[in-house]
Amino acid sequence: MDVSRKKKWVAWAVAAAIFVVLMLVTPAIPQDEAYHDFADQRTLFLGIPNTLNVISNIPFFFVGVTGLILCHFNNYFRLSSQGELWSWTLFFAGVTAVGFGSSYYHLNPNDATLVWDRLPMTIAFTSVMAIFIIERVDDRAGAKSLAPLVIAGALSIMYWRHFDDLRPYAVVQFVPCIALPVMAIVIPPMYTHSSYWLWAAGFYLLAKVEEAADKTIYNWTHQIVSGHTLKHLCAAMVPVFLALMLAKRTTEPERISLLQKWKTSWVAVRERRFKDSSTVDVDCGYAVVSSISEQ
């Protein structure tokens, strides 16, 4: 076994060991039944209960289907390997399924229907993790990690449903939220336009804030729109930015991390400011001296 493969196995073993330790030393996290008590429970039209929370999932469907088509129609996204193709296909399939699963859940919010909301989200999260490994670490390792990651995500949902313990699901959901932005900044990308990852992460963070402030936003807007409805719309912007990134990006000629680019830009700005501050404007007055002596 070569050194690089050994390091990869060590990394996976360390990650598994950390997960096991966390499961042993932390208490179970049961599903809070108050989670299903959303601020906006109005039936506005067509007899759809929780109308805005249901129909605000429609963008997921359209963005997901568009992404699937562009992945496979003449390879519009210019995906360079089978690992990339499968990973992005599963990502956009998960986004599409969120449109159905989350709508189904919000028609009748309870633990049983929540499974169909969370399952497609885990498919999207875990697919993105595999994509990052492909792009930032190693193509083959990322492709091989896709199936185990997706299966682990599905198992976290099953574990929660049968044992009423959200710890594995929390790991699946929140570890990518921390790891992906860090990897996007620190590890040199394979492609250009990698800053789109940060835009996507920013919209996802905003969506989580809106989810937490569901009732507060509903009151602030005088019961026009709730935080959870806005959460759906902001979360749908994540695949929008990633699809735009795929459409625009090309192979990076020089693999330089965003962190290194920021450092270079910061140094250039500091040097420019230093030069500007050290420049002294000198006004020179010239006098005309006649070389002809007065007679």
CSV table of C-alpha atoms in Angstrom, one decimal:
chain,number,residue,atom,x,y,z
A,1,MET,CA,0.0,0.0,0.0
A,2,ASP,CA,1.5,3.4,-1.1
A,3,VAL,CA,1.8,6.3,1.3
A,4,SER,CA,-1.2,8.3,-0.2
A,5,ARG,CA,-3.6,5.4,0.1
A,6,LYS,CA,-2.4,4.7,3.6
A,7,LYS,CA,-3.1,8.3,4.6
A,8,LYS,CA,-6.6,8.1,3.1
A,9,TRP,CA,-7.4,4.9,5.1
A,10,VAL,CA,-6.0,6.5,8.2
A,11,ALA,CA,-8.2,9.6,7.7
A,12,TRP,CA,-11.3,7.4,7.3
A,13,ALA,CA,-10.4,5.4,10.4
A,14,VAL,CA,-9.9,8.6,12.4
A,15,ALA,CA,-13.2,9.9,11.3
A,16,ALA,CA,-15.0,6.7,12.2
A,17,ALA,CA,-13.3,6.6,15.6
A,18,ILE,CA,-14.3,10.2,16.4
A,19,PHE,CA,-17.9,9.4,15.4
A,20,VAL,CA,-17.9,6.3,17.7
A,21,VAL,CA,-16.5,8.3,20.6
A,22,LEU,CA,-19.1,11.0,20.1
A,23,MET,CA,-21.9,8.4,20.1
A,24,LEU,CA,-20.5,7.0,23.4
A,25,VAL,CA,-20.0,10.2,25.3
A,26,THR,CA,-22.9,12.3,24.2
A,27,PRO,CA,-26.6,11.8,25.2
A,28,ALA,CA,-29.2,10.9,22.6
A,29,ILE,CA,-31.0,13.8,20.9
A,30,PRO,CA,-34.7,13.0,20.5
A,31,GLN,CA,-36.9,14.7,17.9
A,32,ASP,CA,-38.6,17.7,19.5
A,33,GLU,CA,-42.4,17.5,18.7
A,34,ALA,CA,-42.5,21.3,18.8
A,35,TYR,CA,-40.5,21.2,15.6
A,36,HIS,CA,-43.7,20.5,13.6
A,37,ASP,CA,-45.4,23.6,15.0
A,38,PHE,CA,-44.7,26.1,12.3
A,39,ALA,CA,-45.7,29.7,12.5
A,40,ASP,CA,-47.7,29.8,9.2
A,41,GLN,CA,-50.4,27.2,9.2
A,42,ARG,CA,-52.8,29.0,6.9
A,43,THR,CA,-54.8,27.3,4.1
A,44,LEU,CA,-54.8,30.1,1.5
A,45,PHE,CA,-56.0,28.5,-1.7
A,46,LEU,CA,-56.9,25.2,-3.4
A,47,GLY,CA,-57.5,23.7,0.0
A,48,ILE,CA,-53.7,23.2,0.5
A,49,PRO,CA,-52.9,23.1,4.2
A,50,ASN,CA,-49.8,25.1,5.3
A,51,THR,CA,-50.0,26.6,1.8
A,52,LEU,CA,-46.9,28.7,1.6
A,53,ASN,CA,-44.7,26.1,3.3
A,54,VAL,CA,-45.9,23.6,0.7
A,55,ILE,CA,-45.6,25.6,-2.5
A,56,SER,CA,-42.3,27.2,-1.5
A,57,ASN,CA,-40.7,23.9,-2.3
A,58,ILE,CA,-41.6,24.1,-6.0
A,59,PRO,CA,-38.2,25.8,-6.9
A,60,PHE,CA,-36.4,22.7,-5.7
A,61,PHE,CA,-38.1,20.6,-8.3
A,62,PHE,CA,-37.4,23.0,-11.2
A,63,VAL,CA,-33.8,23.6,-10.3
A,64,GLY,CA,-33.2,19.9,-9.7
A,65,VAL,CA,-34.7,18.8,-13.0
A,66,THR,CA,-32.8,21.5,-14.8
A,67,GLY,CA,-29.6,20.3,-13.3
A,68,LEU,CA,-30.3,16.7,-14.2
A,69,ILE,CA,-31.0,17.6,-17.8
A,70,LEU,CA,-27.8,19.7,-18.1
A,71,CYS,CA,-25.7,16.9,-16.5
A,72,HIS,CA,-26.7,14.5,-19.2
A,73,PHE,CA,-27.6,16.6,-22.3
A,74,ASN,CA,-24.5,16.7,-24.4
A,75,ASN,CA,-22.5,16.9,-21.1
A,76,TYR,CA,-23.4,20.6,-20.9
A,77,PHE,CA,-21.6,20.9,-17.6
A,78,ARG,CA,-18.4,19.4,-19.0
A,79,LEU,CA,-18.0,16.8,-16.2
A,80,SER,CA,-14.6,15.2,-16.7
A,81,SER,CA,-15.2,11.8,-15.0
A,82,GLN,CA,-17.8,9.2,-14.2
A,83,GLY,CA,-17.4,10.0,-10.5
A,84,GLU,CA,-18.3,13.6,-11.1
A,85,LEU,CA,-21.2,12.6,-13.3
A,86,TRP,CA,-22.7,10.2,-10.8
A,87,SER,CA,-22.1,12.6,-7.9
A,88,TRP,CA,-23.7,15.6,-9.5
A,89,THR,CA,-26.5,13.4,-10.8
A,90,LEU,CA,-27.3,12.2,-7.3
A,91,PHE,CA,-27.0,15.8,-6.0
A,92,PHE,CA,-29.6,17.2,-8.4
A,93,ALA,CA,-31.8,14.1,-8.0
A,94,GLY,CA,-31.8,14.8,-4.2
A,95,VAL,CA,-32.7,18.4,-4.9
A,96,THR,CA,-35.6,17.3,-7.1
A,97,ALA,CA,-36.8,14.9,-4.5
A,98,VAL,CA,-36.7,17.6,-1.8
A,99,GLY,CA,-39.4,19.4,-3.9
A,100,PHE,CA,-41.7,16.4,-3.4
A,101,GLY,CA,-40.6,15.2,0.0
A,102,SER,CA,-40.7,18.5,1.8
A,103,SER,CA,-44.0,19.4,0.2
A,104,TYR,CA,-45.4,16.0,1.3
A,105,TYR,CA,-44.1,16.7,4.9
A,106,HIS,CA,-45.6,20.1,5.1
A,107,LEU,CA,-49.0,18.9,4.1
A,108,ASN,CA,-49.2,17.0,7.4
A,109,PRO,CA,-46.1,17.7,9.6
A,110,ASN,CA,-45.2,14.8,11.8
A,111,ASP,CA,-42.2,12.4,12.4
A,112,ALA,CA,-43.4,9.9,9.8
A,113,THR,CA,-43.7,12.4,6.9
A,114,LEU,CA,-40.5,14.2,8.1
A,115,VAL,CA,-38.5,11.1,6.9
A,116,TRP,CA,-39.4,12.0,3.3
A,117,ASP,CA,-38.2,15.6,3.8
A,118,ARG,CA,-34.9,14.6,5.4
A,119,LEU,CA,-33.9,11.6,3.2
A,120,PRO,CA,-33.5,13.5,-0.1
A,121,MET,CA,-31.6,16.3,1.8
A,122,THR,CA,-29.1,13.7,3.1
A,123,ILE,CA,-28.6,12.5,-0.5
A,124,ALA,CA,-27.8,16.0,-1.6
A,125,PHE,CA,-25.4,16.6,1.4
A,126,THR,CA,-23.5,13.4,1.0
A,127,SER,CA,-23.2,13.8,-2.7
A,128,VAL,CA,-21.6,17.2,-2.3
A,129,MET,CA,-19.1,15.7,0.1
A,130,ALA,CA,-18.1,13.2,-2.5
A,131,ILE,CA,-17.9,16.0,-5.1
A,132,PHE,CA,-15.5,17.9,-2.9
A,133,ILE,CA,-13.3,14.9,-2.4
A,134,ILE,CA,-13.2,14.4,-6.1
A,135,GLU,CA,-12.4,18.0,-6.9
A,136,ARG,CA,-10.1,18.9,-4.0
A,137,VAL,CA,-8.4,15.6,-2.9
A,138,ASP,CA,-8.5,12.7,-5.3
A,139,ASP,CA,-10.8,11.7,-8.2
A,140,ARG,CA,-10.8,8.0,-7.5
A,141,ALA,CA,-11.1,8.4,-3.7
A,142,GLY,CA,-14.1,10.7,-4.2
A,143,ALA,CA,-15.8,8.4,-6.6
A,144,LYS,CA,-15.4,5.4,-4.3
A,145,SER,CA,-16.7,7.4,-1.3
A,146,LEU,CA,-20.0,8.4,-3.0
A,147,ALA,CA,-21.9,5.2,-2.3
A,148,PRO,CA,-20.7,4.8,1.3
A,149,LEU,CA,-21.5,8.4,2.1
A,150,VAL,CA,-25.0,8.2,0.6
A,151,ILE,CA,-25.7,4.9,2.5
A,152,ALA,CA,-24.4,6.5,5.7
A,153,GLY,CA,-26.8,9.4,5.2
A,154,ALA,CA,-29.7,7.0,4.6
A,155,LEU,CA,-28.8,5.0,7.7
A,156,SER,CA,-28.7,8.1,9.8
A,157,ILE,CA,-32.4,8.7,8.9
A,158,MET,CA,-33.3,5.1,9.7
A,159,TYR,CA,-31.4,5.3,13.0
A,160,TRP,CA,-33.3,8.4,14.0
A,161,ARG,CA,-36.7,7.0,13.0
A,162,HIS,CA,-36.2,3.7,14.9
A,163,PHE,CA,-34.3,5.0,18.0
A,164,ASP,CA,-35.5,8.6,18.1
A,165,ASP,CA,-31.9,9.8,18.2
A,166,LEU,CA,-30.8,12.6,15.9
A,167,ARG,CA,-27.0,12.4,16.6
A,168,PRO,CA,-26.0,10.6,13.4
A,169,TYR,CA,-28.3,12.8,11.3
A,170,ALA,CA,-26.8,15.9,12.9
A,171,VAL,CA,-23.3,14.7,11.9
A,172,VAL,CA,-24.5,14.1,8.3
A,173,GLN,CA,-26.1,17.5,8.1
A,174,PHE,CA,-23.7,19.8,10.0
A,175,VAL,CA,-20.3,18.3,9.3
A,176,PRO,CA,-20.6,19.3,5.5
A,177,CYS,CA,-21.7,22.8,6.6
A,178,ILE,CA,-18.4,23.2,8.4
A,179,ALA,CA,-16.1,21.1,6.2
A,180,LEU,CA,-17.2,22.3,2.8
A,181,PRO,CA,-16.6,26.0,3.3
A,182,VAL,CA,-13.2,25.3,4.9
A,183,MET,CA,-12.2,23.0,2.0
A,184,ALA,CA,-13.4,25.6,-0.5
A,185,ILE,CA,-11.1,28.2,1.0
A,186,VAL,CA,-8.1,26.2,2.0
A,187,ILE,CA,-7.7,23.4,-0.7
A,188,PRO,CA,-6.7,24.4,-4.2
A,189,PRO,CA,-9.6,23.8,-6.6
A,190,MET,CA,-9.6,21.8,-9.9
A,191,TYR,CA,-11.9,24.3,-11.6
A,192,THR,CA,-12.4,28.0,-11.8
A,193,HIS,CA,-15.3,30.0,-10.2
A,194,SER,CA,-14.9,28.1,-6.9
A,195,SER,CA,-16.1,31.2,-5.1
A,196,TYR,CA,-19.7,30.1,-6.0
A,197,TRP,CA,-19.3,27.4,-3.3
A,198,LEU,CA,-19.1,30.2,-0.8
A,199,TRP,CA,-22.2,31.9,-2.2
A,200,ALA,CA,-24.0,28.6,-1.9
A,201,ALA,CA,-22.8,28.2,1.7
A,202,GLY,CA,-23.9,31.7,2.6
A,203,PHE,CA,-27.4,31.1,1.3
A,204,TYR,CA,-27.6,27.9,3.2
A,205,LEU,CA,-26.5,29.6,6.4
A,206,LEU,CA,-29.1,32.3,5.8
A,207,ALA,CA,-31.7,29.6,5.3
A,208,LYS,CA,-30.9,28.0,8.7
A,209,VAL,CA,-31.2,31.4,10.4
A,210,GLU,CA,-34.6,31.9,8.8
A,211,GLU,CA,-35.6,28.5,9.9
A,212,ALA,CA,-34.7,29.2,13.5
A,213,ALA,CA,-36.5,32.6,13.4
A,214,ASP,CA,-39.7,31.1,11.8
A,215,LYS,CA,-42.2,32.7,14.2
A,216,THR,CA,-40.2,35.9,14.7
A,217,ILE,CA,-40.1,36.7,11.0
A,218,TYR,CA,-43.8,35.8,10.7
A,219,ASN,CA,-44.5,38.5,13.3
A,220,TRP,CA,-42.1,41.0,11.8
A,221,THR,CA,-43.8,40.7,8.4
A,222,HIS,CA,-47.3,41.1,10.0
A,223,GLN,CA,-48.1,37.4,9.2
A,224,ILE,CA,-47.4,37.8,5.5
A,225,VAL,CA,-44.6,35.2,5.2
A,226,SER,CA,-42.9,33.0,7.8
A,227,GLY,CA,-39.2,32.3,8.3
A,228,HIS,CA,-39.7,28.7,7.2
A,229,THR,CA,-41.1,29.7,3.9
A,230,LEU,CA,-38.2,32.0,3.3
A,231,LYS,CA,-35.9,29.2,4.4
A,232,HIS,CA,-37.1,27.1,1.5
A,233,LEU,CA,-36.6,29.9,-1.0
A,234,CYS,CA,-33.0,30.6,0.2
A,235,ALA,CA,-32.1,27.0,0.4
A,236,ALA,CA,-33.2,26.6,-3.2
A,237,MET,CA,-30.6,29.2,-4.2
A,238,VAL,CA,-27.9,26.7,-3.2
A,239,PRO,CA,-28.3,24.4,-6.2
A,240,VAL,CA,-28.9,27.5,-8.4
A,241,PHE,CA,-25.5,28.9,-7.6
A,242,LEU,CA,-23.9,25.4,-8.0
A,243,ALA,CA,-25.6,25.0,-11.4
A,244,LEU,CA,-24.3,28.5,-12.4
A,245,MET,CA,-20.8,27.4,-11.3
A,246,LEU,CA,-20.9,24.3,-13.4
A,247,ALA,CA,-22.1,26.2,-16.4
A,248,LYS,CA,-19.3,28.8,-16.2
A,249,ARG,CA,-16.3,26.9,-14.8
A,250,THR,CA,-13.3,25.7,-16.7
A,251,THR,CA,-10.2,23.7,-15.7
A,252,GLU,CA,-8.0,25.8,-13.4
A,253,PRO,CA,-4.6,26.3,-15.1
A,254,GLU,CA,-2.9,27.1,-11.8
A,255,ARG,CA,-4.4,25.4,-8.8
A,256,ILE,CA,-4.3,28.1,-6.1
A,257,SER,CA,-6.5,28.1,-3.1
A,258,LEU,CA,-8.9,30.9,-2.4
A,259,LEU,CA,-7.0,31.6,0.8
A,260,GLN,CA,-3.8,32.1,-1.1
A,261,LYS,CA,-5.6,34.4,-3.6
A,262,TRP,CA,-7.0,36.4,-0.7
A,263,LYS,CA,-3.5,36.7,0.9
A,264,THR,CA,-2.0,37.8,-2.4
A,265,SER,CA,-4.7,40.4,-2.9
A,266,TRP,CA,-4.3,41.7,0.6
A,267,VAL,CA,-0.6,42.0,0.2
A,268,ALA,CA,-1.1,43.9,-3.0
A,269,VAL,CA,-3.6,46.3,-1.4
A,270,ARG,CA,-1.2,46.9,1.5
A,271,GLU,CA,1.7,47.6,-0.8
A,272,ARG,CA,-0.4,50.0,-2.9
A,273,ARG,CA,-1.6,51.9,0.2
A,274,PHE,CA,2.0,52.1,1.4
A,275,LYS,CA,3.2,53.5,-1.9
A,276,ASP,CA,0.3,56.0,-1.9
A,277,SER,CA,1.1,57.2,1.6
A,278,SER,CA,4.8,57.5,0.9
A,279,THR,CA,4.3,59.5,-2.2
A,280,VAL,CA,5.0,63.3,-1.6
A,281,ASP,CA,3.6,65.8,-4.1
A,282,VAL,CA,6.2,68.5,-4.7
A,283,ASP,CA,5.1,71.7,-6.5
A,284,CYS,CA,8.0,73.2,-8.4
A,285,GLY,CA,8.0,76.8,-9.4
A,286,TYR,CA,10.1,77.8,-12.3
A,287,ALA,CA,11.5,81.3,-12.8
A,288,VAL,CA,12.6,82.6,-16.2
A,289,VAL,CA,16.1,84.0,-16.0
A,290,SER,CA,17.3,86.1,-18.8
A,291,SER,CA,20.8,85.3,-20.1
A,292,ILE,CA,21.1,88.8,-21.6
A,293,SER,CA,22.6,91.3,-19.2
A,294,GLU,CA,21.0,94.6,-19.1
A,295,GLN,CA,22.9,97.2,-21.0
